[in-house]
mmCIF file of C-alpha atoms and ligand atoms in Angstrom:
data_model
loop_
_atom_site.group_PDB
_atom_site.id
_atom_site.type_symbol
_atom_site.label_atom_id
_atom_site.label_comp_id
_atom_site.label_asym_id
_atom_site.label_seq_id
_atom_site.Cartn_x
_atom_site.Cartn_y
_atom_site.Cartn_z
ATOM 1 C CA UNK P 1 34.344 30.592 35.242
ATOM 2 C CA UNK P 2 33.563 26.904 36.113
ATOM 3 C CA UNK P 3 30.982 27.946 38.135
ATOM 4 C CA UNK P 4 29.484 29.616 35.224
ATOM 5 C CA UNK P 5 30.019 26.842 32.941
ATOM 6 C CA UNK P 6 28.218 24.372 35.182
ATOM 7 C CA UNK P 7 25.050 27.417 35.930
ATOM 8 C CA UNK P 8 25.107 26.929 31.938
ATOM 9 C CA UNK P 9 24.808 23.244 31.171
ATOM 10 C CA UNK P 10 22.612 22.845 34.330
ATOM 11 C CA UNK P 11 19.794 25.250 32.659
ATOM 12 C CA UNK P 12 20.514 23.715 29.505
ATOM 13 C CA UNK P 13 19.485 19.832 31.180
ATOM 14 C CA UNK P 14 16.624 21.604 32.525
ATOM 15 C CA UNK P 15 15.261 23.314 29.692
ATOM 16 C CA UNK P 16 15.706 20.217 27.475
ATOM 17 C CA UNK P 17 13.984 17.904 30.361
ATOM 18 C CA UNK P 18 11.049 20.470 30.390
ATOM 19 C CA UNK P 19 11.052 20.552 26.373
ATOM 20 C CA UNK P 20 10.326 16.778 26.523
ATOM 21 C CA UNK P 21 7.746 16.762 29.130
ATOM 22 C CA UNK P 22 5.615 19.241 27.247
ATOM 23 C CA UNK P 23 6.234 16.829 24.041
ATOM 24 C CA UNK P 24 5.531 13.737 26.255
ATOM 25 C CA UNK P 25 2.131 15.493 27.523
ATOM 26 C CA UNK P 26 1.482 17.095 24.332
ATOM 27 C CA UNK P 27 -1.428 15.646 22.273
ATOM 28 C CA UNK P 28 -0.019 15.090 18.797
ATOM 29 C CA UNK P 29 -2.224 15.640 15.658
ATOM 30 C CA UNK P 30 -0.833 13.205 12.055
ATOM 31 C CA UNK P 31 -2.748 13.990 9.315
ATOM 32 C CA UNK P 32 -3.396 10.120 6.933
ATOM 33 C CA UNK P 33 -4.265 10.406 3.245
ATOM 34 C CA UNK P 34 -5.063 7.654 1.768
ATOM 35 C CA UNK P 35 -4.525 7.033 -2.455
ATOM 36 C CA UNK P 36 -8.111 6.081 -3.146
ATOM 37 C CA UNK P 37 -11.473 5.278 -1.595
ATOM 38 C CA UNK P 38 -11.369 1.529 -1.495
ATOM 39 C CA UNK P 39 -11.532 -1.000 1.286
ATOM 40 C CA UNK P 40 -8.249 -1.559 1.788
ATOM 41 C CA UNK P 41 -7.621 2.492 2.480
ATOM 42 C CA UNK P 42 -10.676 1.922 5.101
ATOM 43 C CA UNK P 43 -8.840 -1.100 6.563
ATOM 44 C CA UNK P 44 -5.765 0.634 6.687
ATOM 45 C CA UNK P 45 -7.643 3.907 8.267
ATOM 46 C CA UNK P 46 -9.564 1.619 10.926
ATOM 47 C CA UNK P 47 -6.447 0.262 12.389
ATOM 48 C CA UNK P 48 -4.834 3.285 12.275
ATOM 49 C CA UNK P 49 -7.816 4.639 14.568
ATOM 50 C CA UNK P 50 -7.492 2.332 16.955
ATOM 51 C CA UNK P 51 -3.425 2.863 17.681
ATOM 52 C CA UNK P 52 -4.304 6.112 17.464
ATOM 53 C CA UNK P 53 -7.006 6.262 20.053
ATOM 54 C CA UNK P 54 -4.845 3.680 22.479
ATOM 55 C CA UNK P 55 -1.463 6.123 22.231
ATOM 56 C CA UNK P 56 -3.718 9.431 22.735
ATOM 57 C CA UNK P 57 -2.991 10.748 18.728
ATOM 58 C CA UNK P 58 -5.306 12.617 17.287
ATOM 59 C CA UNK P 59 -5.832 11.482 13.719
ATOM 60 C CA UNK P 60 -7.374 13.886 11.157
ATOM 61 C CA UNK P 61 -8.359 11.457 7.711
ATOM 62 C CA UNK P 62 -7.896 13.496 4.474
ATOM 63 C CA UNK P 63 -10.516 13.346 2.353
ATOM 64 C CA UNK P 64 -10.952 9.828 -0.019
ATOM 65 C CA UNK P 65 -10.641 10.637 -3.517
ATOM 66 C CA UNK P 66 -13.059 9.160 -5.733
ATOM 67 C CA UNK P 67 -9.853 8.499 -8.465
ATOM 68 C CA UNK P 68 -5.887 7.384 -8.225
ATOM 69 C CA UNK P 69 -3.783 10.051 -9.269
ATOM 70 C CA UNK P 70 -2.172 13.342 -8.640
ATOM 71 C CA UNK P 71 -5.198 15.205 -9.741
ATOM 72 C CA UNK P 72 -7.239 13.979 -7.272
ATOM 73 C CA UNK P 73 -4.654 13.637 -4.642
ATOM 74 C CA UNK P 74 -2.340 16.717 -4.378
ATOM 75 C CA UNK P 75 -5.266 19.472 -3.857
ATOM 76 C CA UNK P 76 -6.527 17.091 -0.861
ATOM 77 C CA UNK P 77 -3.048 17.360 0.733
ATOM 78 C CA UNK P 78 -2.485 20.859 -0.090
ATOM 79 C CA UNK P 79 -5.756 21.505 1.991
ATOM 80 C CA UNK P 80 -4.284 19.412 4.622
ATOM 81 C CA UNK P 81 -1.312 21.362 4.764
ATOM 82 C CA UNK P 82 -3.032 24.909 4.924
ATOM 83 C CA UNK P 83 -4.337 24.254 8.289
ATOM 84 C CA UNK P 84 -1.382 24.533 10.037
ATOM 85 C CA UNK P 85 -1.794 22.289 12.586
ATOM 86 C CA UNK P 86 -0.697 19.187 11.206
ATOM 87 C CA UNK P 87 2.383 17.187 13.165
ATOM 88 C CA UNK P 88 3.067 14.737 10.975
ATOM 89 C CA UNK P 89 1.430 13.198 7.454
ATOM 90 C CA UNK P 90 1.507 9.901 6.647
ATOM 91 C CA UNK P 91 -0.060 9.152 2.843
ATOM 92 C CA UNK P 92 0.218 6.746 -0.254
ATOM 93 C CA UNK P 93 1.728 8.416 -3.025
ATOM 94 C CA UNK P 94 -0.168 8.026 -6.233
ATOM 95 C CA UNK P 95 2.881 8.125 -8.090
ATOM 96 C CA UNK P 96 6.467 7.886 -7.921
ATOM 97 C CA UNK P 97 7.618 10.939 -9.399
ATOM 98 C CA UNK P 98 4.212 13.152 -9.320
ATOM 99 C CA UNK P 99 3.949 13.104 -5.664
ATOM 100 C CA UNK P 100 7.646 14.178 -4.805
ATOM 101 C CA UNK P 101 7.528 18.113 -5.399
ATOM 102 C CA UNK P 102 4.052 18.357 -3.047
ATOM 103 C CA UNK P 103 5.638 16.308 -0.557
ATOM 104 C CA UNK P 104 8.941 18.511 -0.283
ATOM 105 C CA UNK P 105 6.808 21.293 0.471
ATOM 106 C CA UNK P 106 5.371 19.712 3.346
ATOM 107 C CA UNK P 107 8.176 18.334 4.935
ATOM 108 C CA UNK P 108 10.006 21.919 4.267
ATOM 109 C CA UNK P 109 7.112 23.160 6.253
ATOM 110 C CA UNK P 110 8.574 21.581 8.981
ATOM 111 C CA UNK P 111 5.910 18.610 9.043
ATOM 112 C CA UNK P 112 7.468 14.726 8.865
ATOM 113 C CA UNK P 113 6.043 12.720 6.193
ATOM 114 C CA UNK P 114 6.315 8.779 6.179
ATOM 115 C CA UNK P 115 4.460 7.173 3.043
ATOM 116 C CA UNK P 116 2.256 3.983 3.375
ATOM 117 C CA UNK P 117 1.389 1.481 1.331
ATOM 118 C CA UNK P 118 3.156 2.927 -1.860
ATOM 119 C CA UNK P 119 6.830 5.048 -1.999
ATOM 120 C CA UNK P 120 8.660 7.980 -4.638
ATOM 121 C CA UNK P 121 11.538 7.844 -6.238
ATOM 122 C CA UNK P 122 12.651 4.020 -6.246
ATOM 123 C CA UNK P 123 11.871 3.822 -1.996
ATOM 124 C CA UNK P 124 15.222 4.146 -1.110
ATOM 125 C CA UNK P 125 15.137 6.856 1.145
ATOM 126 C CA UNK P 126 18.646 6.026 2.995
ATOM 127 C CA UNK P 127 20.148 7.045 -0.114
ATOM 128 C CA UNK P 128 21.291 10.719 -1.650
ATOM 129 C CA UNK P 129 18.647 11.550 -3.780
ATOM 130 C CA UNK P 130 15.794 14.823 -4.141
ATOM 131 C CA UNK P 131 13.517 12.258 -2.644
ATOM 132 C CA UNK P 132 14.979 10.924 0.523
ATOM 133 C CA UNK P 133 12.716 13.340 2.949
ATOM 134 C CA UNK P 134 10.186 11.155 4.378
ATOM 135 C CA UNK P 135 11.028 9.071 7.552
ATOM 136 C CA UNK P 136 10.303 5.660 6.280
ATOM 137 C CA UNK P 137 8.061 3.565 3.970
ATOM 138 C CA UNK P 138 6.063 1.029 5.470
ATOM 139 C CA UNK P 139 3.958 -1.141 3.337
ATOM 140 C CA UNK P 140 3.776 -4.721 1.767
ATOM 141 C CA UNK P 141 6.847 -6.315 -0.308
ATOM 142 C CA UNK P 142 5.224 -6.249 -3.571
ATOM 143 C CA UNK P 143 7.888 -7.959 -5.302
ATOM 144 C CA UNK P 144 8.110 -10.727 -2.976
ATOM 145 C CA UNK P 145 3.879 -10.873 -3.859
ATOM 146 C CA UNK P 146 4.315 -10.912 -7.043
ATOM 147 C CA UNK P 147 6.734 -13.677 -7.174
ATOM 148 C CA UNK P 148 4.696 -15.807 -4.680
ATOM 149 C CA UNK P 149 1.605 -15.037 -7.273
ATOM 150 C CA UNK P 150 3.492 -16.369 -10.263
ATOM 151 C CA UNK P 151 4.605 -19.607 -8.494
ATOM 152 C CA UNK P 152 1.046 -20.652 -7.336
ATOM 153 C CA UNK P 153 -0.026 -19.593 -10.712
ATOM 154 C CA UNK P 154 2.904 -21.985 -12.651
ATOM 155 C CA UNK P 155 1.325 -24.876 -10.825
ATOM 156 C CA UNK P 156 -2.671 -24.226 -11.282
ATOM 157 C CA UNK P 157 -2.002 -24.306 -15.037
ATOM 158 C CA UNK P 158 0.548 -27.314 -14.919
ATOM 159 C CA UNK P 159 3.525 -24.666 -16.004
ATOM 160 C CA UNK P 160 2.687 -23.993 -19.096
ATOM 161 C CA UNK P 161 0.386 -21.807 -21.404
ATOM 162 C CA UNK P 162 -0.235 -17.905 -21.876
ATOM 163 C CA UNK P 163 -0.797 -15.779 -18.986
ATOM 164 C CA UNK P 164 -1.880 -11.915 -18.336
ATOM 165 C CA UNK P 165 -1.618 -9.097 -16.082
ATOM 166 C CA UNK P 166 -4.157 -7.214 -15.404
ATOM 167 C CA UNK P 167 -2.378 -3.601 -13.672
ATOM 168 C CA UNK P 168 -3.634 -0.388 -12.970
ATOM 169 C CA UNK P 169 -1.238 2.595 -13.491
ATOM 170 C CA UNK P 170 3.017 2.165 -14.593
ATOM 171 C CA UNK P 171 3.552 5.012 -12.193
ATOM 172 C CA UNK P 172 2.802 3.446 -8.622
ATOM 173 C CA UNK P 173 5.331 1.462 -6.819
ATOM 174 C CA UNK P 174 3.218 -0.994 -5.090
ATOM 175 C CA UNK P 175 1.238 -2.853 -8.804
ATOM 176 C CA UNK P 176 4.711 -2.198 -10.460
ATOM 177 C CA UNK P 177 6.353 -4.162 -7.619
ATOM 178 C CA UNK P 178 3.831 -7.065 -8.127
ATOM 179 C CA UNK P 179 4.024 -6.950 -11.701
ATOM 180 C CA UNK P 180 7.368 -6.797 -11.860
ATOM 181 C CA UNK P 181 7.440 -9.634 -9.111
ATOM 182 C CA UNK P 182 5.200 -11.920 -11.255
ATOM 183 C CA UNK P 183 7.108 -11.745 -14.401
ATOM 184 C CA UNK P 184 10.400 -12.156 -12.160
ATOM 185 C CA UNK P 185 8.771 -15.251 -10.720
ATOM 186 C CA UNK P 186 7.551 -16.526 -13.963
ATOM 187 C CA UNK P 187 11.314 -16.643 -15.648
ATOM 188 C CA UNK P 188 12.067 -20.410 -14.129
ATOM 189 C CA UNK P 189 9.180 -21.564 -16.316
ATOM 190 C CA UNK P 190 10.037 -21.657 -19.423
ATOM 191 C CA UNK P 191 6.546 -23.529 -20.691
ATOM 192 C CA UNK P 192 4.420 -20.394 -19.537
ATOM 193 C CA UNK P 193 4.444 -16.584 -21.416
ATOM 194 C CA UNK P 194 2.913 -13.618 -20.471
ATOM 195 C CA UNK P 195 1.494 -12.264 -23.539
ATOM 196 C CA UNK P 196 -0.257 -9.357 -22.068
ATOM 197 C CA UNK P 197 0.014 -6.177 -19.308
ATOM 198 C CA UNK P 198 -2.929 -3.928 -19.549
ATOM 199 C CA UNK P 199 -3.186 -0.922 -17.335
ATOM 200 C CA UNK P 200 -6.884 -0.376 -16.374
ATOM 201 C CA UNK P 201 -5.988 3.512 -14.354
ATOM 202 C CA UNK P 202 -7.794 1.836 -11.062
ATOM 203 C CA UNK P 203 -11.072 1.764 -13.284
ATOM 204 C CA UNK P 204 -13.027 -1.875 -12.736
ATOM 205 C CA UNK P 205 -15.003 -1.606 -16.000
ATOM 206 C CA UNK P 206 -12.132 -0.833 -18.123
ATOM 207 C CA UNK P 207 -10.090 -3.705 -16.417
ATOM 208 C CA UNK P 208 -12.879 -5.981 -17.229
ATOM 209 C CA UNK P 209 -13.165 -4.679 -21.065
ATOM 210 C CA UNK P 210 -9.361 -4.826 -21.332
ATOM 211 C CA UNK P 211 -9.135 -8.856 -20.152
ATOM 212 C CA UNK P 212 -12.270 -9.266 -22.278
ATOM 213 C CA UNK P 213 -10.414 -8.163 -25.250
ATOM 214 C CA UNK P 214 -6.916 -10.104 -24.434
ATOM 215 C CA UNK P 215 -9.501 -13.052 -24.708
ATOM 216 C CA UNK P 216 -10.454 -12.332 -28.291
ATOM 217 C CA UNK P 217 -7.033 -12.300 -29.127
ATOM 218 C CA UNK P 218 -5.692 -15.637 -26.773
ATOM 219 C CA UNK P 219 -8.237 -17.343 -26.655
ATOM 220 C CA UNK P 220 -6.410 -20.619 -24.990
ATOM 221 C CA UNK P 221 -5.260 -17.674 -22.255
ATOM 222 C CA UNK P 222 -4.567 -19.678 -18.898
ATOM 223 C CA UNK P 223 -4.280 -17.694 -16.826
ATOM 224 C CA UNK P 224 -4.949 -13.706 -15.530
ATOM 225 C CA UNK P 225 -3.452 -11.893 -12.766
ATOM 226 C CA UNK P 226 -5.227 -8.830 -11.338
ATOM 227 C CA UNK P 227 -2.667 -6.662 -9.543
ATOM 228 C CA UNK P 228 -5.641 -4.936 -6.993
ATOM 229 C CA UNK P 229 -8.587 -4.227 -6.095
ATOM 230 C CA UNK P 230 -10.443 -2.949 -8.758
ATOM 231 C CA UNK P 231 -7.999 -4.715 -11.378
ATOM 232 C CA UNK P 232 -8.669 -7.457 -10.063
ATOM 233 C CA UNK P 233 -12.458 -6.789 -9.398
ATOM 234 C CA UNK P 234 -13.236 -6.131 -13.120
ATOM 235 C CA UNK P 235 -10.920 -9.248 -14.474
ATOM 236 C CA UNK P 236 -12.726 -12.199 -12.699
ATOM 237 C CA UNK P 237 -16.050 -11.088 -14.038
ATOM 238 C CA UNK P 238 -14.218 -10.595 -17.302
ATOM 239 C CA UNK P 239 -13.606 -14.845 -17.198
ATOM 240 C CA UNK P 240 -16.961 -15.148 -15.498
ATOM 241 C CA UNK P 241 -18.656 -13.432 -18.087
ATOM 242 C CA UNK P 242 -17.135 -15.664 -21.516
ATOM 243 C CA UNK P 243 -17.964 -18.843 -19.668
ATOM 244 C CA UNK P 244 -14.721 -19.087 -18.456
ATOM 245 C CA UNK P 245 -14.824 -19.679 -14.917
ATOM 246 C CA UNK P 246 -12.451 -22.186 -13.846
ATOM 247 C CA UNK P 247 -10.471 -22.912 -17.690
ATOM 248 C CA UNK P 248 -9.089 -19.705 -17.306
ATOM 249 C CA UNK P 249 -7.390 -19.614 -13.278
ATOM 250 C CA UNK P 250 -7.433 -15.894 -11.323
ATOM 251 C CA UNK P 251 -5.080 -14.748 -9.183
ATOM 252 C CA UNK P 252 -6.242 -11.528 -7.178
ATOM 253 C CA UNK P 253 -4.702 -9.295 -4.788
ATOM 254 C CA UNK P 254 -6.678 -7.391 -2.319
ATOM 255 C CA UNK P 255 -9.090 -9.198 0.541
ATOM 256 C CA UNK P 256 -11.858 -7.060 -0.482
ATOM 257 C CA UNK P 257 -15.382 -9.373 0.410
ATOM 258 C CA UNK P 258 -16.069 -9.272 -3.143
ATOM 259 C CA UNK P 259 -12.996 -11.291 -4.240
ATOM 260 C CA UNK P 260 -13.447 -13.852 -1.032
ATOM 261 C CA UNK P 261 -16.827 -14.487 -2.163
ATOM 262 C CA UNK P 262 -15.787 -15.261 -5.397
ATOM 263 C CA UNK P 263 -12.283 -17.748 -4.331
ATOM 264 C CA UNK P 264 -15.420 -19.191 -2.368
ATOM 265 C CA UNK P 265 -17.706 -19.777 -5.404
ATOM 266 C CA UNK P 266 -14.704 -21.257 -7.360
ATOM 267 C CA UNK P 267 -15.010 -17.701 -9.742
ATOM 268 C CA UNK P 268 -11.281 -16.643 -8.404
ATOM 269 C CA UNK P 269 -8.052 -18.848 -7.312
ATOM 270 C CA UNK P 270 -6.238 -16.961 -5.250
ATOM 271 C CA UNK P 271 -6.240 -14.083 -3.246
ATOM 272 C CA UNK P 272 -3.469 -12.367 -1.433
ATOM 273 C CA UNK P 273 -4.135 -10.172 1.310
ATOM 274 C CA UNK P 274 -2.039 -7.230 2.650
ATOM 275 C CA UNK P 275 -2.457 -5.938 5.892
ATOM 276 C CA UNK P 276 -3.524 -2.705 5.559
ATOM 277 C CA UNK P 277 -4.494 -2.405 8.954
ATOM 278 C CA UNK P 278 -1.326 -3.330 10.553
ATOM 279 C CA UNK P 279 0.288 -1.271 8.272
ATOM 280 C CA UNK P 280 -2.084 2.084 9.455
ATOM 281 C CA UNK P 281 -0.982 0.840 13.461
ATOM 282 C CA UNK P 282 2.360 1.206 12.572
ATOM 283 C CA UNK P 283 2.576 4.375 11.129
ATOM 284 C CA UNK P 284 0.913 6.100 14.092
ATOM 285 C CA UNK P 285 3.341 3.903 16.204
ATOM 286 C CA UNK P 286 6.424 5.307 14.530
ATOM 287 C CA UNK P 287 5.079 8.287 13.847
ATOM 288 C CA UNK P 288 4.757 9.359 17.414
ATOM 289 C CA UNK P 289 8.061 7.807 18.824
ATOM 290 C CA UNK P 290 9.707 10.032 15.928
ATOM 291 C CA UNK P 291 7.266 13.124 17.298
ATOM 292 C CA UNK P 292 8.034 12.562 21.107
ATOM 293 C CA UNK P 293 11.763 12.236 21.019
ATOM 294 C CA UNK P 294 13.352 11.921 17.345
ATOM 295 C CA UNK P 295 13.142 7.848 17.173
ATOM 296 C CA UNK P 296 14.368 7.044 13.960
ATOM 297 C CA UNK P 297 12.743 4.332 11.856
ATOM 298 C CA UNK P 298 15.055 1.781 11.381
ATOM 299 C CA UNK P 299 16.108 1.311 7.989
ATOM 300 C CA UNK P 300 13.732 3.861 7.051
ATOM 301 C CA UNK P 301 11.795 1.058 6.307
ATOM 302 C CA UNK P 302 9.153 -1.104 7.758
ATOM 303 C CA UNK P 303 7.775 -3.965 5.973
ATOM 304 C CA UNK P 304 4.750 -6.337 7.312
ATOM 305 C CA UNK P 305 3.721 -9.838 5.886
ATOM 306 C CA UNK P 306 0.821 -11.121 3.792
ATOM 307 C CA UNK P 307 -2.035 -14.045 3.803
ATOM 308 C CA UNK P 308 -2.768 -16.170 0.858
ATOM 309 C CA UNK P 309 -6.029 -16.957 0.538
ATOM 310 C CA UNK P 310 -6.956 -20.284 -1.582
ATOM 311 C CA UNK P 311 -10.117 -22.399 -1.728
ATOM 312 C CA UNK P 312 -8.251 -24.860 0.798
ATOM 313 C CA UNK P 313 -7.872 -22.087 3.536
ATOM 314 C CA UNK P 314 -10.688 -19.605 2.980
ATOM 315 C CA UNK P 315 -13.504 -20.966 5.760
ATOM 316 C CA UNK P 316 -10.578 -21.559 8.158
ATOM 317 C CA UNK P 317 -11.434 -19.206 11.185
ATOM 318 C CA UNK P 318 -7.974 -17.892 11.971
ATOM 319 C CA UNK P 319 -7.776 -16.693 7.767
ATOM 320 C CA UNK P 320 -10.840 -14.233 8.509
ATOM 321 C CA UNK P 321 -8.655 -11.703 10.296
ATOM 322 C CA UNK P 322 -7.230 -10.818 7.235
ATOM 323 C CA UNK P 323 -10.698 -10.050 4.920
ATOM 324 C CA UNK P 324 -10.796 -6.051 4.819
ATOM 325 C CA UNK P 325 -13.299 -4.007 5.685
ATOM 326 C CA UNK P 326 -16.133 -2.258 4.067
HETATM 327 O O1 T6T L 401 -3.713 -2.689 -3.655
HETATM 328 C C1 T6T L 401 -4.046 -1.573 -2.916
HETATM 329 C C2 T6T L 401 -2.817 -0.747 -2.704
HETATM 330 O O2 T6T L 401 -1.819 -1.546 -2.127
HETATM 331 C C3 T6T L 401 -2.321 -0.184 -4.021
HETATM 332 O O3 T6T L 401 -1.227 0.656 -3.827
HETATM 333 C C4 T6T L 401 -3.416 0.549 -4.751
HETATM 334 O O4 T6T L 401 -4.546 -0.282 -4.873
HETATM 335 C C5 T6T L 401 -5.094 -0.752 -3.648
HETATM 336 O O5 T6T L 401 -5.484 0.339 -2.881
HETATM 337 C C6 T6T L 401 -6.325 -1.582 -3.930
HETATM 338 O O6 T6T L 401 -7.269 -0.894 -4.657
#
């Protein structure tokens, strides 16, 4: 009888040992969909390439929508899905709640999900809750952002007078974190109000038309923050373009090339910069410890840093590390 027990457990260590040598030699395929094509997807996607082609992944990119949202989003996933070959997805989620039911269907097709950049529900995922699937979140604290925005914005205007925000959609949790980050950060001064949040849907000529017409109605307006790229694209020309440049300060978000040439020209204050790229490393770096033997991300969270660029640091050849790609 022992004799049979320990036959039994022996085959068992071997089969398991054998189980994780094929997974250990086994050339893993993650699927990465990004939320929009912008540069700091492509940043994101580059340095997820490279971890990818150091570790021996094999990385297939969904295809960029040309919008933010669901529409554009879930039929690019659901195509992902349908090839069946997938091993793990890592993606932004366009929205908190719209993403969760097409994201339970591919982790209930036995495929991992970890979401970048942006989360669902409220990115809690250690806690009991319909969306607590994915293995982790790993992006930027938007909150902290948001506060460090509104405290470099207090002083540029000498704490006091009317500030904006220029956002794109209420539904995503990375420009609600900011926002909500900003107007946290702006409660210890009691001199400054914001006296407008405009939602531009991700679209820079509507951003642009909506802190042109916040303008017309403040016209001693301070100060404007644009919560991303193309938020913050279409607000600085909004200043530029009434003669502003410089009365009115800009905070941005986003490295893009366009927003460092204009902190350079004096046409924007600020810039923060996420690091998209580090962000697309890590994912393929958890990713695969999770594929080869069950890691689990700690915390279910994983959370790099970000660079503030101002007109003092801008030329500074260590900052340029942190300008994204085309
Ligand atoms: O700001 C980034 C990203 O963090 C956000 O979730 C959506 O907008 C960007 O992609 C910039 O356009």
């Amino acid at each position: 009888m022992k004799k049979v027990l320990v036959g039994i457990i022996t085959m068992a260590v071997i089969l398991s040992m054998a189980l994780m040598a094929v997974a250990a030699d086994k050339t893993f395929k993650m699927a990465f969909m990004p939320g929009v094509a912008d540069p700091f997807y492509f940043t994101m996607e580059k340095g997820a390439q490279a971890k990818a082609k150091e570790l021996g992944v094999e990385l297939i990119v969904g295809e960029y929508p040309k919008a933010w949202g669901p529409e554009s989003q879930v039929p690019i996933l659901e195509a992902l899905i349908a090839r069946g070959d997938i091993d793990l997805l890592f993606t932004a989620p366009t929205s908190t709640e719209a993403l969760i039911p097409v994201l339970k269907k591919v982790h209930d097709a036995g495929i991992p999900v970890i979401t970048v950049d942006t989360y669902i529900g409220d990115g809690d995922y250690n806690k009991e809750s319909n969306y607590n699937f994915p293995l982790a979140f790993i992006g930027t604290d938007n909150f902290a952002g948001g506060v460090v925005v509104a405290e470099a914005m207090a002083k540029m205007i000498g704490e006091k007078g009317k500030v904006m925000v220029e956002n794109t959609n209420p539904d995503v949790s990375s420009v609600q974190g900011r926002e909500k980050g900003f107007i946290e950060g702006m409660k210890k001064f009691p001199g400054i109000e914001v006296v407008a949040v405009e939602y531009c849907l991700d679209n820079q000529e509507k951003a642009q038309a909506q802190v042109a017409a916040v303008l017309q109605k403040h016209p001693d307006l301070a100060g404007v923050f644009g919560v991303n790229v193309f938020s913050a694209q279409g607000a600085y020309r909004a200043i530029v373009n009434a003669g502003l440049t410089g009365a009115v300060k800009v905070a941005t978000w986003d490295a893009t090339e366009d927003l460092i040439n204009a902190l350079k020209k004096g046409e924007v204050d600020l810039v923060l910069a996420q690091k998209p790229a580090e962000i697309g490393a890590l994912a393929v770096e958890w990713g695969l410890k999770y594929l080869k033997d069950g890691t689990p991300i700690p915390d279910k969270k994983v959370v790099p840093g970000f660079f503030v660029f101002t007109k003092e640091n801008v030329e500074s050849p260590d900052a340029q590390q942190y300008i994204y790609s085309k």
